[in-house]
Tab-separated table of C-alpha atoms and ligand atoms in Angstrom:
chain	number	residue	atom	x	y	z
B	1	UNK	CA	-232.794	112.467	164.235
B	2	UNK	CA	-230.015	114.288	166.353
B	3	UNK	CA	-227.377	115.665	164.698
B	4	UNK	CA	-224.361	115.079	167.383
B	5	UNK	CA	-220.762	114.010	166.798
B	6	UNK	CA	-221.244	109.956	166.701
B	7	UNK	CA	-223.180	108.608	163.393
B	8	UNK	CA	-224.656	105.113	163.121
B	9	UNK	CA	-226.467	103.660	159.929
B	10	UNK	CA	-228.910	101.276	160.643
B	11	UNK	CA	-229.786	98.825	158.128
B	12	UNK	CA	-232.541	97.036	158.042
B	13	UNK	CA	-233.255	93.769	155.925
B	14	UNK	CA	-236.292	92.193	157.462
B	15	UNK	CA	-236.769	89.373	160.067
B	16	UNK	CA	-239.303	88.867	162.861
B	17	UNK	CA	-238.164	92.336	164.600
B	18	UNK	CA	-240.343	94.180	161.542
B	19	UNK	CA	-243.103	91.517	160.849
B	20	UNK	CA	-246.692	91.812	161.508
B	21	UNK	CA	-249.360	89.406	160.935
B	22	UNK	CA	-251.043	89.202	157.808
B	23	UNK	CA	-254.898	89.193	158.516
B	24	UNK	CA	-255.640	87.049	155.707
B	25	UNK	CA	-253.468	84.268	156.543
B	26	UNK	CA	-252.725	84.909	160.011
B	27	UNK	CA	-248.637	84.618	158.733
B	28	UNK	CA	-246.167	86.780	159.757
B	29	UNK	CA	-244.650	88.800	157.410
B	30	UNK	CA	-241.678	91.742	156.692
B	31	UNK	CA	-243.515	95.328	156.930
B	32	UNK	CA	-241.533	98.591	156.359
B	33	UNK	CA	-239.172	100.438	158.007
B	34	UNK	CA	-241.305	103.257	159.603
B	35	UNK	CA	-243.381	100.547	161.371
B	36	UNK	CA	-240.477	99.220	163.529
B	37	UNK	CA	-239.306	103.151	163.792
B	38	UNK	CA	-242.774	104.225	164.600
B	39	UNK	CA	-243.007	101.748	167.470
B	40	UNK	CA	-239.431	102.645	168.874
B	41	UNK	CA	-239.244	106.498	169.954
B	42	UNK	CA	-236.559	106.113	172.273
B	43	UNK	CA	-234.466	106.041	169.225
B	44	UNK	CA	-234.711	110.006	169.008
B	45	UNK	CA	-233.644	110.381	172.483
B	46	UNK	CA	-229.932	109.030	171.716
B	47	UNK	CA	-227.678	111.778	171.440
B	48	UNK	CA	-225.994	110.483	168.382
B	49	UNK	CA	-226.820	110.944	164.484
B	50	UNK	CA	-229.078	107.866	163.217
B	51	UNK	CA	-229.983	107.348	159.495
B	52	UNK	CA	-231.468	104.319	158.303
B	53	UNK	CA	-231.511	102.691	155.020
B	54	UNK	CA	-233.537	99.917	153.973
B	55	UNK	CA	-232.900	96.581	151.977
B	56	UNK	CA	-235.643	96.134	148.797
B	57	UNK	CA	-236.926	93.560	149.366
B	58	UNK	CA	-237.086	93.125	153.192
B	59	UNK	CA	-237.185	89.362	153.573
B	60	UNK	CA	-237.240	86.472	156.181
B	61	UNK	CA	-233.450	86.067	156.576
B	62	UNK	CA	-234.419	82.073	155.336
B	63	UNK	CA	-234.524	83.586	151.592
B	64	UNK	CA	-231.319	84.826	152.040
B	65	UNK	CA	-228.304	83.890	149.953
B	66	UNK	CA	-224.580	84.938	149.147
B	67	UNK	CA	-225.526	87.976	146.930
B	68	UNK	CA	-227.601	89.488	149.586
B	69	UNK	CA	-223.712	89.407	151.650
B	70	UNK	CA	-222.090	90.759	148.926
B	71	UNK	CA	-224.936	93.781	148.714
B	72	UNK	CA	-224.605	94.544	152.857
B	73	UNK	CA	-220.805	94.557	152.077
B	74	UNK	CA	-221.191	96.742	149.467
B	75	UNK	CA	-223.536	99.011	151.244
B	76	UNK	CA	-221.383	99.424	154.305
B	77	UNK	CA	-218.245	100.076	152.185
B	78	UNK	CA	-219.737	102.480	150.556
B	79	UNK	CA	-221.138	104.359	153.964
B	80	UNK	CA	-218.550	103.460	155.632
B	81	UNK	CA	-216.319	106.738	156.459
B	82	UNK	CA	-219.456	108.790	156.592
B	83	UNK	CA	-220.200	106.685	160.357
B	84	UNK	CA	-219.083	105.485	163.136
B	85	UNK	CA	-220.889	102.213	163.339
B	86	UNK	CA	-223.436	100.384	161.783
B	87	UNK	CA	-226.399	98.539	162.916
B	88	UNK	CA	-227.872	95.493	160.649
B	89	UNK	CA	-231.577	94.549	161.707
B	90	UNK	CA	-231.753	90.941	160.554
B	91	UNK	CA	-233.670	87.719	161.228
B	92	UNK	CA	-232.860	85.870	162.999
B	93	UNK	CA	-232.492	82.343	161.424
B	94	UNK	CA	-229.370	82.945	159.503
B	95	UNK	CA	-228.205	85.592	161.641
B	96	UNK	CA	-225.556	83.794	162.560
B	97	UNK	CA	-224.949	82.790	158.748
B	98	UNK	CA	-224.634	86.324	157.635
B	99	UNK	CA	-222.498	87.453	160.662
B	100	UNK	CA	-219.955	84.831	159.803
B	101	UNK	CA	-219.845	85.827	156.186
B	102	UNK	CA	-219.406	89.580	156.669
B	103	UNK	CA	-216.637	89.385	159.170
B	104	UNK	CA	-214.822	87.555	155.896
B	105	UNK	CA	-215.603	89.716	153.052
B	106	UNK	CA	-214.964	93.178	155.423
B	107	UNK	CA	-211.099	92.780	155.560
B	108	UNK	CA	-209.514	95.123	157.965
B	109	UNK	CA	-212.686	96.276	159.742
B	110	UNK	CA	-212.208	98.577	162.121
B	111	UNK	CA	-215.770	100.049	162.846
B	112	UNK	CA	-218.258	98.268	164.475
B	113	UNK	CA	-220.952	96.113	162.884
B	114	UNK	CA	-223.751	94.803	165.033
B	115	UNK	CA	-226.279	92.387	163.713
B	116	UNK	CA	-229.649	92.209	166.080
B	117	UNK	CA	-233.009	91.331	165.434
B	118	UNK	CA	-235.959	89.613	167.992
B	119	UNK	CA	-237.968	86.738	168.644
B	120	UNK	CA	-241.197	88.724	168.590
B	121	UNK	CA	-242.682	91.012	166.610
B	122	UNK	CA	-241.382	95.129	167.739
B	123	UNK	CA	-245.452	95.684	167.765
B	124	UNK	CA	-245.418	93.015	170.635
B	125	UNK	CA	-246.096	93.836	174.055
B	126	UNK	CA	-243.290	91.546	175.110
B	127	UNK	CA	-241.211	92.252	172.184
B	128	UNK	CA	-237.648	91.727	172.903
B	129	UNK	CA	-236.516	93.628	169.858
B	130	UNK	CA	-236.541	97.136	171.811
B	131	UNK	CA	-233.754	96.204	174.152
B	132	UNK	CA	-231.846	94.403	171.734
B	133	UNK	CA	-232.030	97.525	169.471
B	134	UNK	CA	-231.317	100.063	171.960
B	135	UNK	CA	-228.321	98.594	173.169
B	136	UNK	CA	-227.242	97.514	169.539
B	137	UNK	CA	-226.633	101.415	168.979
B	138	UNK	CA	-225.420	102.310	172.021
B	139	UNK	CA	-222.639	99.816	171.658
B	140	UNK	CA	-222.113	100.682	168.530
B	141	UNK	CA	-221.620	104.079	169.100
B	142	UNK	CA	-219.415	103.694	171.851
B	143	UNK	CA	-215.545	104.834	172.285
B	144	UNK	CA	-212.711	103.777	174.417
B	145	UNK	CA	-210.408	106.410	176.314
B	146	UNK	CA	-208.899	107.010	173.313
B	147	UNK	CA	-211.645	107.816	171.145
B	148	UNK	CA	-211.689	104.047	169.445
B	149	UNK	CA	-214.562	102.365	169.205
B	150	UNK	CA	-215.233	99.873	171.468
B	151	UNK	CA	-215.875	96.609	169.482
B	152	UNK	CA	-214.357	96.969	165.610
B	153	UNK	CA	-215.785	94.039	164.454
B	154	UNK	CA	-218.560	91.551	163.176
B	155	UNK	CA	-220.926	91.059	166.569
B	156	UNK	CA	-224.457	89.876	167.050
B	157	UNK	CA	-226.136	91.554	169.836
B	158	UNK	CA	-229.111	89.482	171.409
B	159	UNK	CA	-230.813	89.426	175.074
B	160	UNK	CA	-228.196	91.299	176.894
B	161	UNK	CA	-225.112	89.809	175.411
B	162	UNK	CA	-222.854	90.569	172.574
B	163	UNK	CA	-220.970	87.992	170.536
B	164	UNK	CA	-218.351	87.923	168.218
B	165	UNK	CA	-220.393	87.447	164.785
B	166	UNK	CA	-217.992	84.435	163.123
B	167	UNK	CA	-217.927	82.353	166.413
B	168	UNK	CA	-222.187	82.820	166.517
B	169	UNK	CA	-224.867	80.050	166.355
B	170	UNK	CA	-228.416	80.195	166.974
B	171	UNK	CA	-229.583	77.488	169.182
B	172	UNK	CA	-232.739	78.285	170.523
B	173	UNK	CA	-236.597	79.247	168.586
B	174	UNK	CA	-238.371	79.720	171.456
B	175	UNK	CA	-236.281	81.713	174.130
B	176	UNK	CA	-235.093	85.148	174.241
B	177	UNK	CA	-231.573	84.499	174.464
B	178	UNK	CA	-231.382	82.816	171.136
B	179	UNK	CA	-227.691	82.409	170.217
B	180	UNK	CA	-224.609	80.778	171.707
B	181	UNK	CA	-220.844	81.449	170.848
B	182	UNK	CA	-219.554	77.878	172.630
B	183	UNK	CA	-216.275	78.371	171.896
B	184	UNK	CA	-215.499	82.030	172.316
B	185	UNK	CA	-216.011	84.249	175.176
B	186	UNK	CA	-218.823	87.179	175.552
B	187	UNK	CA	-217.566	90.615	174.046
B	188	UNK	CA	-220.108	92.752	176.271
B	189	UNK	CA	-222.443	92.066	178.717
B	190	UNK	CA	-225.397	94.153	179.633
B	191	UNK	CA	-227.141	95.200	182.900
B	192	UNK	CA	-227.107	98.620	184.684
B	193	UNK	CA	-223.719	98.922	183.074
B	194	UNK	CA	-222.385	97.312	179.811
B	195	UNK	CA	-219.675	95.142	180.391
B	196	UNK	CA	-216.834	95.223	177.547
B	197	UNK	CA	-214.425	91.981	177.968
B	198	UNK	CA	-211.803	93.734	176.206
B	199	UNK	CA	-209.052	90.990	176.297
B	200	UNK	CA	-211.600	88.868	174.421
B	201	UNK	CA	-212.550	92.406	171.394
B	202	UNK	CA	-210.568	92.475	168.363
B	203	UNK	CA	-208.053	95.684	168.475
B	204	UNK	CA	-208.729	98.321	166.581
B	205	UNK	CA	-205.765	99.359	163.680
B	206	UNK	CA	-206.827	102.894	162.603
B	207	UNK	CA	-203.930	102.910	160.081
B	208	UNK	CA	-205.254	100.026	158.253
B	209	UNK	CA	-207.798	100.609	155.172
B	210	UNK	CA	-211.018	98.481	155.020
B	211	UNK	CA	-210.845	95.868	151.644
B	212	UNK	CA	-214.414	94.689	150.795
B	213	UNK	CA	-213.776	90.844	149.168
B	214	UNK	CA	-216.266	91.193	146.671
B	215	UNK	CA	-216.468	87.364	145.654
B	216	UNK	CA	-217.731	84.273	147.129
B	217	UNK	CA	-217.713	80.689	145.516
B	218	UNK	CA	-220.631	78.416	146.075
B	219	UNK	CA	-220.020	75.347	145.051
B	220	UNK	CA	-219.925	73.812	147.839
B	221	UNK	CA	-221.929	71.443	150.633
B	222	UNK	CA	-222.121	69.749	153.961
B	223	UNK	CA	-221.966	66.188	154.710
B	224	UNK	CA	-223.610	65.263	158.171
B	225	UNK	CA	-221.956	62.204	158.786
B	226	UNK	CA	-224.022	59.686	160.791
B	227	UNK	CA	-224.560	56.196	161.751
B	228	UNK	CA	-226.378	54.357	158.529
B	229	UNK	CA	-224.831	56.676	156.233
B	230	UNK	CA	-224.608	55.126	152.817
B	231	UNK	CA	-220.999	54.485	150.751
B	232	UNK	CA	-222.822	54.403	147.810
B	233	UNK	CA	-224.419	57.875	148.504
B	234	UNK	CA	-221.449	59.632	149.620
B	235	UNK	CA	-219.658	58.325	146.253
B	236	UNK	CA	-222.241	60.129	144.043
B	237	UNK	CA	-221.992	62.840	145.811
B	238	UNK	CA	-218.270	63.027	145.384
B	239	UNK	CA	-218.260	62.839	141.599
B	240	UNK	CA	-220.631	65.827	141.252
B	241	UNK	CA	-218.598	67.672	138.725
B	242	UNK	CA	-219.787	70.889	140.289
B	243	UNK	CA	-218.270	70.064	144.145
B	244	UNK	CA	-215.716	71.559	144.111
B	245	UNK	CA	-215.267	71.392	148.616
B	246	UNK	CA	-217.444	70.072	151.262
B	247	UNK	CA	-217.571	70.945	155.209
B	248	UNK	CA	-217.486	66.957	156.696
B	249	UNK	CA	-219.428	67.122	159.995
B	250	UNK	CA	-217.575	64.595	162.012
B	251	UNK	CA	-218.387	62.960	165.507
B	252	UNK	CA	-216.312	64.501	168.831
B	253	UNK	CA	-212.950	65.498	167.845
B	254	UNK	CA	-213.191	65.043	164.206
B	255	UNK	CA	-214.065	61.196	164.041
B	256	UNK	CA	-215.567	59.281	161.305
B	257	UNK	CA	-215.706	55.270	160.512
B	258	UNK	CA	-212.493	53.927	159.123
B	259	UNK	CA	-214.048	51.468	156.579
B	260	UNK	CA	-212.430	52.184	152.786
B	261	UNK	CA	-215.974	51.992	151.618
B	262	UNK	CA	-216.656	55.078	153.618
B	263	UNK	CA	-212.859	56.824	152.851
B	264	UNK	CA	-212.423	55.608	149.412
B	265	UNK	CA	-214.777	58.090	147.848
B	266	UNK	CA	-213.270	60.852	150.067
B	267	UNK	CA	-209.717	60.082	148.693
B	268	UNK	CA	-211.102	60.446	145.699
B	269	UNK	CA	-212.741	64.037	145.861
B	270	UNK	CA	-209.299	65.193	147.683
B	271	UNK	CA	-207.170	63.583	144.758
B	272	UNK	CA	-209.190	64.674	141.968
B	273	UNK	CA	-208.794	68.654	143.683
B	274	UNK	CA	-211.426	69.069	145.999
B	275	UNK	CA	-211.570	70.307	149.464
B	276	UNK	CA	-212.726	68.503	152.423
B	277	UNK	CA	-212.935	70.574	155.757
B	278	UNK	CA	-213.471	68.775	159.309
B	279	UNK	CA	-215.703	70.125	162.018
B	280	UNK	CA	-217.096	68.782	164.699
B	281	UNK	CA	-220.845	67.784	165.068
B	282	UNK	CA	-220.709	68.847	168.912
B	283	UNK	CA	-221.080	72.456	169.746
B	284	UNK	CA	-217.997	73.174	172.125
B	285	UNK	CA	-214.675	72.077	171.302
B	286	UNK	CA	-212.388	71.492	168.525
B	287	UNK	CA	-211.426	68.892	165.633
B	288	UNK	CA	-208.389	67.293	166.398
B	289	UNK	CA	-207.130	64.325	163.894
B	290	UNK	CA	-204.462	63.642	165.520
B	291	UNK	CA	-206.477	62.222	168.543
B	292	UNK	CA	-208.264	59.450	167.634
B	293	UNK	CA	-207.428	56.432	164.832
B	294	UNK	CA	-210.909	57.349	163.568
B	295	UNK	CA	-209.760	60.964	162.930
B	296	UNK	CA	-206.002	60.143	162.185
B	297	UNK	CA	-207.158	58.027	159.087
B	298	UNK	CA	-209.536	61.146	157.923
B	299	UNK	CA	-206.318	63.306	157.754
B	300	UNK	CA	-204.929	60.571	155.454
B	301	UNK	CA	-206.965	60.882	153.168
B	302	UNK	CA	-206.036	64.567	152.577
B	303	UNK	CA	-209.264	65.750	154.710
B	304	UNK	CA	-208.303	69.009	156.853
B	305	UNK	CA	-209.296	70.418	160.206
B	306	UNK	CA	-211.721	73.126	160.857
B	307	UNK	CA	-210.830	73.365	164.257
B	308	UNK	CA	-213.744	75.094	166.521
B	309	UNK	CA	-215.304	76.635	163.381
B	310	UNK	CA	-219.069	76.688	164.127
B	311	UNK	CA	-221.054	75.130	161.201
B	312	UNK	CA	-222.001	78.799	159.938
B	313	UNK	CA	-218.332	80.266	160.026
B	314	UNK	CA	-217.093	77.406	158.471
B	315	UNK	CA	-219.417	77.379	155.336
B	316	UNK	CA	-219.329	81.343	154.853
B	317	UNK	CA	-215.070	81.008	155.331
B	318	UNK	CA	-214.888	77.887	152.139
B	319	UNK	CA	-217.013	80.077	150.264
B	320	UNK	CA	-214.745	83.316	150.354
B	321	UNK	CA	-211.532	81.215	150.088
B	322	UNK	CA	-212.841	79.474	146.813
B	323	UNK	CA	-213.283	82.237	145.334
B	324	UNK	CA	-209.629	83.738	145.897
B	325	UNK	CA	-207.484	83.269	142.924
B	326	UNK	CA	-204.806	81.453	144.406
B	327	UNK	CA	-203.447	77.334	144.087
B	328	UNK	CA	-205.725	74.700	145.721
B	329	UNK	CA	-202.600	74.255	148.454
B	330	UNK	CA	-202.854	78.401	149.647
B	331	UNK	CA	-206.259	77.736	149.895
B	332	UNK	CA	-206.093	74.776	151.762
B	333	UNK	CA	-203.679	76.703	154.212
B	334	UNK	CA	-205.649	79.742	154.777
B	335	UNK	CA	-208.762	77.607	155.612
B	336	UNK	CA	-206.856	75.996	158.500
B	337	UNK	CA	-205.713	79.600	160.657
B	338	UNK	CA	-207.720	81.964	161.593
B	339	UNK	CA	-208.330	85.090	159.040
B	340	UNK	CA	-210.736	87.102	161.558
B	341	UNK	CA	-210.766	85.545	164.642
B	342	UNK	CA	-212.992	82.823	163.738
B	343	UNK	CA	-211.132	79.944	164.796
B	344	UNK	CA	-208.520	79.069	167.472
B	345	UNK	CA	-204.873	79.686	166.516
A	401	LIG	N1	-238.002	83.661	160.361
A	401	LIG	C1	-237.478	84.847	161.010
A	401	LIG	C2	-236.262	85.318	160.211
A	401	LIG	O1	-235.218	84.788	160.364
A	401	LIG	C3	-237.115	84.548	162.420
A	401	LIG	C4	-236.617	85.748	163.217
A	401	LIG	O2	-236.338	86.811	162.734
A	401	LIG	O3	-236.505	85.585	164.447
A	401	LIG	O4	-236.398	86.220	159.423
């Protein structure tokens, strides 16, 4: 493709963008990279470099776990002074999941990642995957007056709108516009223009170095609580020698019964070294335990808040932060401010 003065590596790991149907079992399924290239020739009318590289195996984005993280990490590390941005092609069902996790593990980012993908097929007619594409690189390849680029950070880019990756959650798997950031505001919007909201973009440090984190720990889980929920069940589930810290997803502002059969076995997992992080089950808004008695007597058990972490961000964040080699009270601190943005300060 052109050889001009911006570079962007595109990366792409699968996900409905690339899928065709199988004619055997009418399924869709990941197809190569030339396919989705093949179908998209405005991509040799930009007038910056593009190379591509492609994951093996291109997958679903459902099969994909914390070592597929640590390999995109890896990968853009090791491309990353040769360009100026990077586009990920990914599916879109843990989009958000992946987003979230690389915004942790690439410390001191200052180039822009953009994570896109579609809801149908790029051989579609309708396919949405063109436009979200297109614009993908063009926003990645964009500079400020100064020659910075515009957004050097985690984003997902989907049906005209970029987000901020960490703050990401895909709500919808049936309309184009796919993914919500409820408690952070757009980074770019697209029409005849594009849009930046540049109070809202991380600022670029050029002086700082990038640091891949090259670790996560998975020993973790959620706990949905809900009405009916069983003492009995939540006290096996504490003792599971492996546990080692759990995401509690509370009601409102952090809110949970009060009854000791339903905090005893808490206490216990907090006493005994584990982790318990508090977010909310609703969408918009934050955990606050200092609101409610229900949430108040959480906190006294040794449970901490999450703030506005979306589910993703908050699951991807425990992960990296188990696996730093530091006391059980450091980690404990770091999980409550924000590291990248992700949460409210
Ligand atoms: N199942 C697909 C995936 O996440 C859905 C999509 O890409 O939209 O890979």
């Amino acid at each position: 493709m052109k050889q001009q003065d911006k570079s962007i590596l595109l990366i792409y790991t699968g996900g409905t963008i690339g899928m065709v149907n199988d004619p055997v079992t009418g399924l869709l399924k990941p197809l190569d990279f030339d396919h989705i290239l093949n179908q998209i020739p405005e991509l040799y009318q930009f007038d910056c470099r593009i190379d591509t590289l492609t994951f093996d195996p291109v997958v679903d984005s459902s099969e994909i776990q914390p070592d597929f993280w640590l390999r995109l990490g890896h990968m853009i590390e090791e491309h990353y002074h040769a360009y100026d941005g990077f586009v990920i092609l990914h599916g879109t069902d843990t989009m958000a999941y992946t987003a979230s996790a690389l915004s942790f593990l690439l410390q001191d980012l200052q180039k822009p990642v953009i994570l896109t993908g579609s809801q149908l097929p790029i051989g579609t007619l309708r396919t949405d995957g063109k436009e979200n594409l297109i614009s993908a690189i063009e926003i990645a390849a964009s500079v400020d007056e100064n020659g910075q680029p515009m957004v050097p950070e985690v984003s997902v880019y989907f049906e005209y709108k970029l987000f901020r990756g960490n703050r990401t959650t895909k709500f919808s798997a049936e309309t184009f516009n796919a993914f919500v950031s409820p408690n952070y505001p757009l980074l770019a919007e697209t029409g005849v223009h594009i849009h930046y909201n540049r109070n809202a973009i991380r600022k670029a440090s050029p002086e700082k170095k990038l640091k891949l984190i090259s670790r996560l720990d998975t020993r973790v889980m959620f706990l949905k609580v809900f009405p009916g929920l069983s003492p009995r069940i939540i006290e096996e589930i504490t003792r599971i020698p492996s546990l080692k810290a759990m995401i509690i997803e509370t009601y409102g502002a952090g809110n949970a019964p009060t009854s000791p059969d339903f905090l005893s076995p808490l206490k216990y997992f907090v006493d005994s070294g584990g982790i318990i992080l508090n977010i909310s089950q609703c969408r918009a808004g934050s955990v606050d335990m200092d609101q409610y008695e229900t949430g108040h007597r959480l906190k006294e058990t040794g449970v901490i808040g999450g703030k506005d972490l979306t589910s993703e961000a908050a699951l991807t964040k425990l992960m990296l932060v188990l696996g730093l080699d530091i006391s059980t009270e450091e980690k404990k601190l770091l999980l409550q401010k924000s590291i990248c943005g992700e949460m409210r300060e």
